[in-house]
Amino acid sequence: MKNSISRLELDKILTAVSSYAVLEAGKARVLATEPTDSLTEAKRRLDTTEEATQLLFDSGVGRIEEFPPLGDTAERAQKGATLSGAELINCARLLRSARILYTSVNAVSDEGFENFRALTSRLMFDERLEMEITDKIISDTEIADRASEKLFTLRREIRALGEKIRARLTSYLTGGEKKFLQDGIVTVRGDRFVIPVKAEYKRSVKGFVHDRSASGATVFIEPEEVLEMNNELISLTLDEKEEIERILAELSHAVGAMRESLERDAELLAEADSYFARAEYGYKLRAVKPELNGKGIVEIIKGRHPLLDAKTAVPVSVNVGGEYRFLVISGANTGGKTVTLKMCGLFSLMGACGLFVPAAVGTRLAVFREVFCDVGDSQSIEENLSTFSSHIVNLRDILLQAGERDFVLIDEPGGGTDPEEGQALARAIVSSLIRHKCRGIITTHYSSLKEFAYQTEGVENGCMEFDSEDFRPLYRLKIGAPGSSNALAVSSRLGLAEEVVEEARGYLSEGARRYERTLRAAEESRIQTEKLTQEASALVAEWQEKLNVLSKEEEKFRREREKFLTGSKAEARRIVSERTARAEELLAEIEAIFEKESLSEADLIRARTLKNKISAAPVEEEEHVRALPVNPQTLKEGDTVLVGSMGAEGKVVAIRAGKKQAEVQIGALRVRAEWNDLYVSGRRGAAAKQVTVVRNLAENAAAPRECNVIGKTVLEAIPEIEQFLDKALLSNMSEVRIVHGMGTGKLRAAVHRFLQGHKRVESFRLGKYGEGESGVTVVTLK
């Protein structure tokens, strides 16, 4: 497997993945990853990578918090050693990293993440110890004053005594002794405050000499009067060091007690970091999670070799291991045969390492016991092996080891020797591998091997497509047919002299020329057929889309028709109800007249008049507006127009000449209307001889789309809203607005309670920005 890892360049992939790891241990884990031969383990790895991807890019969980390697720090602390401030800070960073990963993963409410939840459940951390270390230790070399009460007191006394000593020595700089001093400064020698005195005056200043300058011109004297104060200062400094040691020892003991937890946390965090690195690598590569199987099936859909430039690489689809166990790929040189072969092996190894692959969704990979590979020039100078010999040695080992659960990749078997013998050897090698029941991919230029693939069960031909017109490879794999090598065409394209190419054609046997012409013609026919098939598919898709649009329009028309009929029926019922009620009122009046004991002439006239009203079948007067179609040439913003389809007037606020439309503001509603649906407002007059449009402008037909109840009480507002909704339903309106204002929210709450119980209200919401926000409720009617 190690040989295949190098030849298929999995090591380069792992190096690229490791660059995304945060921890040194995480990088090491990625680089040490080996492909597993267990389907269960491979699936677990891929599932964990998928969870890491979702945590990072969907759930907002951050990467691992960085901390230095733990080394033997916890072990030394357990044995009683006092750790330095830097080591304790590193331990606190580890505890923090464990705490953050645990809390962030378990804060995700989504179901799933079993692997990461299982990993984080094993993390142990002590937030109290973490905070204690970070509060007491400011930096690698500095302990906080508040680390303990005693340390705070000692440092306060040290500062006060130091100031006192400086003040006394400063008096030497300004007093009569100033003339004896070399410099006007107070300095320190051996933790004691001293003053620099000229060598010739050293006896003029009483005190103790602690040092001399290199030139001998200056001596550093501690005056007698600050001797005791310096002694006290040193004593306090020693007490401070002891207290710091005690604090560090106490924290080190706490760290030592957690040694096992810390070391386990470091391993678990490195494990999580390695999967976060896999996830980020896959995300940057736009890779997908492959489906794994134990049946030896490799089906790659639009795969790209991860080491190629994604912008220029041509996706390749490969299928092997299912209907046929071996795929023989032929075609032009530089056509992508070797890259395709290596991609299949590399993808299998990547899947077994828990890595996503750069391919399309639906890609399937098998988990093999071993991936054998013989690719490239394996010439060995040290072992005195030629290219052919080294290939044979490698193939010998493959034939000895390969079995049913193995994947074999061989590039140009039998190359580097006599072509006739090479072809025979290649066929024998493939036959032996088939008997071993393994699966694999072979690349070749040998015609006999292509014929062998036609004749042998379990072997299929495939070719890298080639544009015979432009003499260039297309880097696409076509399974089911062999390909021509096109060596002469490729040589010509690469700049080989044309006379040399023509001379080479003359050396070809007639059989070879016929074979190449046949393959080329078959390839051209296949490409043309595929082109026509694609065009036909495009036409079918286009017409299907048009049919879908028509179906949607038909469904929309049906719904509008049903809504119109429902509204018409409701209107008819209302009219009948109103007129029935009116008739009953008139009959009641007539009955009241005839209930009198004696009737006067006036009563009879009154009764006759009421009877005539009933018989007259009164029709509600309709106001008709005769309107002219607008002239698009003279239409301008600000004009008042009638929108025919709505039977309502509005003001033109915008004109869309390109679409032959105008935007019209009708009350609070802004609509787009076609020019042929706009008419000159009746209020502006119109010539009777023109074609007229008649619209019913009865009260209920032009119902308003907005109800304003601001300032009203709940008892006043609800009946008005109910009546408003009835009119809107009769007018076939689908959406209306209720303006209730913000205020205390009491009226808004009452309106919402009423709407919740209204059977013809489908939904409602508060207004958006620009609609009135929380001061307006937008209602959608059924």
PDB file of C-alpha atoms in Angstrom, residues 381-513:
ATOM      1  CA  ILE A 381      19.612   2.563 -10.904  1.00  0.00           C
ATOM      2  CA  GLU A 382      20.519   1.137  -7.485  1.00  0.00           C
ATOM      3  CA  GLU A 383      19.075  -2.300  -8.360  1.00  0.00           C
ATOM      4  CA  ASN A 384      20.392  -2.153 -11.950  1.00  0.00           C
ATOM      5  CA  LEU A 385      16.859  -2.508 -13.375  1.00  0.00           C
ATOM      6  CA  SER A 386      15.724  -1.074 -16.716  1.00  0.00           C
ATOM      7  CA  THR A 387      12.296   0.471 -17.153  1.00  0.00           C
ATOM      8  CA  PHE A 388      10.919  -2.798 -18.530  1.00  0.00           C
ATOM      9  CA  SER A 389      12.559  -4.847 -15.817  1.00  0.00           C
ATOM     10  CA  SER A 390      11.265  -2.665 -13.012  1.00  0.00           C
ATOM     11  CA  HIS A 391       7.733  -2.919 -14.427  1.00  0.00           C
ATOM     12  CA  ILE A 392       7.986  -6.693 -14.590  1.00  0.00           C
ATOM     13  CA  VAL A 393       9.222  -6.889 -10.989  1.00  0.00           C
ATOM     14  CA  ASN A 394       6.315  -4.731  -9.882  1.00  0.00           C
ATOM     15  CA  LEU A 395       3.801  -6.770 -11.909  1.00  0.00           C
ATOM     16  CA  ARG A 396       5.269  -9.979 -10.494  1.00  0.00           C
ATOM     17  CA  ASP A 397       4.532  -8.780  -6.965  1.00  0.00           C
ATOM     18  CA  ILE A 398       1.008  -7.685  -7.953  1.00  0.00           C
ATOM     19  CA  LEU A 399       0.196 -11.085  -9.503  1.00  0.00           C
ATOM     20  CA  LEU A 400       1.467 -12.850  -6.401  1.00  0.00           C
ATOM     21  CA  GLN A 401      -0.634 -10.755  -3.974  1.00  0.00           C
ATOM     22  CA  ALA A 402      -3.742  -9.497  -5.785  1.00  0.00           C
ATOM     23  CA  GLY A 403      -7.043 -11.063  -4.796  1.00  0.00           C
ATOM     24  CA  GLU A 404     -10.798 -10.636  -4.994  1.00  0.00           C
ATOM     25  CA  ARG A 405     -10.914  -7.598  -2.666  1.00  0.00           C
ATOM     26  CA  ASP A 406      -8.096  -5.722  -4.417  1.00  0.00           C
ATOM     27  CA  PHE A 407      -7.988  -2.935  -6.997  1.00  0.00           C
ATOM     28  CA  VAL A 408      -5.252  -3.134  -9.673  1.00  0.00           C
ATOM     29  CA  LEU A 409      -4.158  -0.173 -11.807  1.00  0.00           C
ATOM     30  CA  ILE A 410      -1.632  -0.800 -14.592  1.00  0.00           C
ATOM     31  CA  ASP A 411      -0.449   1.837 -17.029  1.00  0.00           C
ATOM     32  CA  GLU A 412       0.717   0.440 -20.369  1.00  0.00           C
ATOM     33  CA  PRO A 413       1.483  -3.203 -19.445  1.00  0.00           C
ATOM     34  CA  GLY A 414       4.078  -4.822 -21.697  1.00  0.00           C
ATOM     35  CA  GLY A 415       5.621  -1.505 -22.687  1.00  0.00           C
ATOM     36  CA  GLY A 416       9.337  -0.894 -23.088  1.00  0.00           C
ATOM     37  CA  THR A 417      10.026  -4.048 -25.145  1.00  0.00           C
ATOM     38  CA  ASP A 418       9.227  -5.657 -28.509  1.00  0.00           C
ATOM     39  CA  PRO A 419       5.625  -4.699 -29.402  1.00  0.00           C
ATOM     40  CA  GLU A 420       4.580  -8.212 -30.409  1.00  0.00           C
ATOM     41  CA  GLU A 421       5.939  -9.770 -27.241  1.00  0.00           C
ATOM     42  CA  GLY A 422       4.638  -6.837 -25.191  1.00  0.00           C
ATOM     43  CA  GLN A 423       1.088  -7.356 -26.485  1.00  0.00           C
ATOM     44  CA  ALA A 424       1.207 -11.040 -25.681  1.00  0.00           C
ATOM     45  CA  LEU A 425       2.545 -10.327 -22.218  1.00  0.00           C
ATOM     46  CA  ALA A 426      -0.157  -7.677 -21.579  1.00  0.00           C
ATOM     47  CA  ARG A 427      -2.939 -10.108 -22.512  1.00  0.00           C
ATOM     48  CA  ALA A 428      -1.486 -12.774 -20.256  1.00  0.00           C
ATOM     49  CA  ILE A 429      -1.216 -10.367 -17.313  1.00  0.00           C
ATOM     50  CA  VAL A 430      -4.827  -9.198 -17.672  1.00  0.00           C
ATOM     51  CA  SER A 431      -6.032 -12.814 -18.038  1.00  0.00           C
ATOM     52  CA  SER A 432      -4.222 -13.759 -14.837  1.00  0.00           C
ATOM     53  CA  LEU A 433      -5.751 -10.818 -12.950  1.00  0.00           C
ATOM     54  CA  ILE A 434      -9.215 -11.824 -14.151  1.00  0.00           C
ATOM     55  CA  ARG A 435      -8.642 -15.324 -12.812  1.00  0.00           C
ATOM     56  CA  HIS A 436      -7.657 -13.792  -9.482  1.00  0.00           C
ATOM     57  CA  LYS A 437     -11.130 -12.103  -9.490  1.00  0.00           C
ATOM     58  CA  CYS A 438      -9.719  -8.692  -8.623  1.00  0.00           C
ATOM     59  CA  ARG A 439     -10.909  -5.464 -10.209  1.00  0.00           C
ATOM     60  CA  GLY A 440      -8.915  -2.873 -12.042  1.00  0.00           C
ATOM     61  CA  ILE A 441      -8.158  -0.476 -14.884  1.00  0.00           C
ATOM     62  CA  ILE A 442      -5.601  -0.988 -17.655  1.00  0.00           C
ATOM     63  CA  THR A 443      -4.390   1.652 -20.118  1.00  0.00           C
ATOM     64  CA  THR A 444      -2.976   0.530 -23.446  1.00  0.00           C
ATOM     65  CA  HIS A 445      -2.237   1.313 -27.073  1.00  0.00           C
ATOM     66  CA  TYR A 446      -2.147  -2.374 -28.074  1.00  0.00           C
ATOM     67  CA  SER A 447      -4.817  -3.354 -30.624  1.00  0.00           C
ATOM     68  CA  SER A 448      -4.774  -6.973 -29.491  1.00  0.00           C
ATOM     69  CA  LEU A 449      -5.617  -5.910 -25.931  1.00  0.00           C
ATOM     70  CA  LYS A 450      -8.565  -3.865 -27.221  1.00  0.00           C
ATOM     71  CA  GLU A 451      -9.765  -6.940 -29.172  1.00  0.00           C
ATOM     72  CA  PHE A 452      -9.256  -9.055 -26.047  1.00  0.00           C
ATOM     73  CA  ALA A 453     -11.554  -6.676 -24.111  1.00  0.00           C
ATOM     74  CA  TYR A 454     -14.235  -7.183 -26.786  1.00  0.00           C
ATOM     75  CA  GLN A 455     -14.003 -10.947 -26.611  1.00  0.00           C
ATOM     76  CA  THR A 456     -13.585 -11.508 -22.844  1.00  0.00           C
ATOM     77  CA  GLU A 457     -16.458 -11.543 -20.387  1.00  0.00           C
ATOM     78  CA  GLY A 458     -15.973  -9.167 -17.472  1.00  0.00           C
ATOM     79  CA  VAL A 459     -13.737  -6.778 -19.454  1.00  0.00           C
ATOM     80  CA  GLU A 460     -14.923  -3.569 -21.128  1.00  0.00           C
ATOM     81  CA  ASN A 461     -13.287  -1.142 -23.530  1.00  0.00           C
ATOM     82  CA  GLY A 462     -13.134   2.576 -22.925  1.00  0.00           C
ATOM     83  CA  CYS A 463     -11.512   5.415 -24.844  1.00  0.00           C
ATOM     84  CA  MET A 464     -10.409   8.957 -24.218  1.00  0.00           C
ATOM     85  CA  GLU A 465     -12.263  11.068 -26.765  1.00  0.00           C
ATOM     86  CA  PHE A 466     -10.314  12.836 -29.524  1.00  0.00           C
ATOM     87  CA  ASP A 467     -11.379  15.657 -31.863  1.00  0.00           C
ATOM     88  CA  SER A 468     -10.339  14.398 -35.264  1.00  0.00           C
ATOM     89  CA  GLU A 469     -10.984  17.785 -36.878  1.00  0.00           C
ATOM     90  CA  ASP A 470      -8.770  19.833 -34.576  1.00  0.00           C
ATOM     91  CA  PHE A 471      -6.416  16.917 -33.744  1.00  0.00           C
ATOM     92  CA  ARG A 472      -6.697  17.540 -30.036  1.00  0.00           C
ATOM     93  CA  PRO A 473      -7.736  15.365 -27.086  1.00  0.00           C
ATOM     94  CA  LEU A 474     -11.043  16.169 -25.333  1.00  0.00           C
ATOM     95  CA  TYR A 475     -10.081  14.525 -21.991  1.00  0.00           C
ATOM     96  CA  ARG A 476     -13.450  12.736 -21.776  1.00  0.00           C
ATOM     97  CA  LEU A 477     -13.827   9.010 -21.200  1.00  0.00           C
ATOM     98  CA  LYS A 478     -16.279   7.071 -23.334  1.00  0.00           C
ATOM     99  CA  ILE A 479     -17.026   3.555 -22.123  1.00  0.00           C
ATOM    100  CA  GLY A 480     -18.038   0.848 -24.596  1.00  0.00           C
ATOM    101  CA  ALA A 481     -15.648   1.471 -27.471  1.00  0.00           C
ATOM    102  CA  PRO A 482     -11.855   1.413 -27.958  1.00  0.00           C
ATOM    103  CA  GLY A 483      -9.959   4.468 -29.077  1.00  0.00           C
ATOM    104  CA  SER A 484      -7.339   5.123 -31.690  1.00  0.00           C
ATOM    105  CA  SER A 485      -3.894   6.165 -30.524  1.00  0.00           C
ATOM    106  CA  ASN A 486      -3.731   8.955 -33.122  1.00  0.00           C
ATOM    107  CA  ALA A 487       0.011   9.047 -32.589  1.00  0.00           C
ATOM    108  CA  LEU A 488       0.742  10.634 -35.965  1.00  0.00           C
ATOM    109  CA  ALA A 489      -1.983  13.287 -35.550  1.00  0.00           C
ATOM    110  CA  VAL A 490      -0.771  14.148 -32.047  1.00  0.00           C
ATOM    111  CA  SER A 491       2.858  14.311 -33.261  1.00  0.00           C
ATOM    112  CA  SER A 492       1.835  16.729 -35.991  1.00  0.00           C
ATOM    113  CA  ARG A 493      -0.076  18.895 -33.522  1.00  0.00           C
ATOM    114  CA  LEU A 494       2.946  18.970 -31.222  1.00  0.00           C
ATOM    115  CA  GLY A 495       5.116  20.385 -34.015  1.00  0.00           C
ATOM    116  CA  LEU A 496       6.824  17.398 -35.578  1.00  0.00           C
ATOM    117  CA  ALA A 497       7.775  18.144 -39.171  1.00  0.00           C
ATOM    118  CA  GLU A 498       4.941  17.293 -41.566  1.00  0.00           C
ATOM    119  CA  GLU A 499       7.238  15.450 -43.983  1.00  0.00           C
ATOM    120  CA  VAL A 500       8.335  13.185 -41.147  1.00  0.00           C
ATOM    121  CA  VAL A 501       4.701  12.469 -40.216  1.00  0.00           C
ATOM    122  CA  GLU A 502       3.795  11.713 -43.833  1.00  0.00           C
ATOM    123  CA  GLU A 503       6.767   9.408 -44.204  1.00  0.00           C
ATOM    124  CA  ALA A 504       5.650   7.594 -41.028  1.00  0.00           C
ATOM    125  CA  ARG A 505       2.192   7.087 -42.530  1.00  0.00           C
ATOM    126  CA  GLY A 506       3.833   5.441 -45.520  1.00  0.00           C
ATOM    127  CA  TYR A 507       5.491   2.894 -43.290  1.00  0.00           C
ATOM    128  CA  LEU A 508       2.163   1.765 -41.807  1.00  0.00           C
ATOM    129  CA  SER A 509       0.818  -1.534 -43.005  1.00  0.00           C
ATOM    130  CA  GLU A 510      -2.431  -1.520 -44.942  1.00  0.00           C
ATOM    131  CA  GLY A 511      -4.113  -3.434 -42.135  1.00  0.00           C
ATOM    132  CA  ALA A 512      -2.993  -0.886 -39.561  1.00  0.00           C
ATOM    133  CA  ARG A 513      -4.230   1.992 -41.728  1.00  0.00           C
TER     134      ARG A 513
END
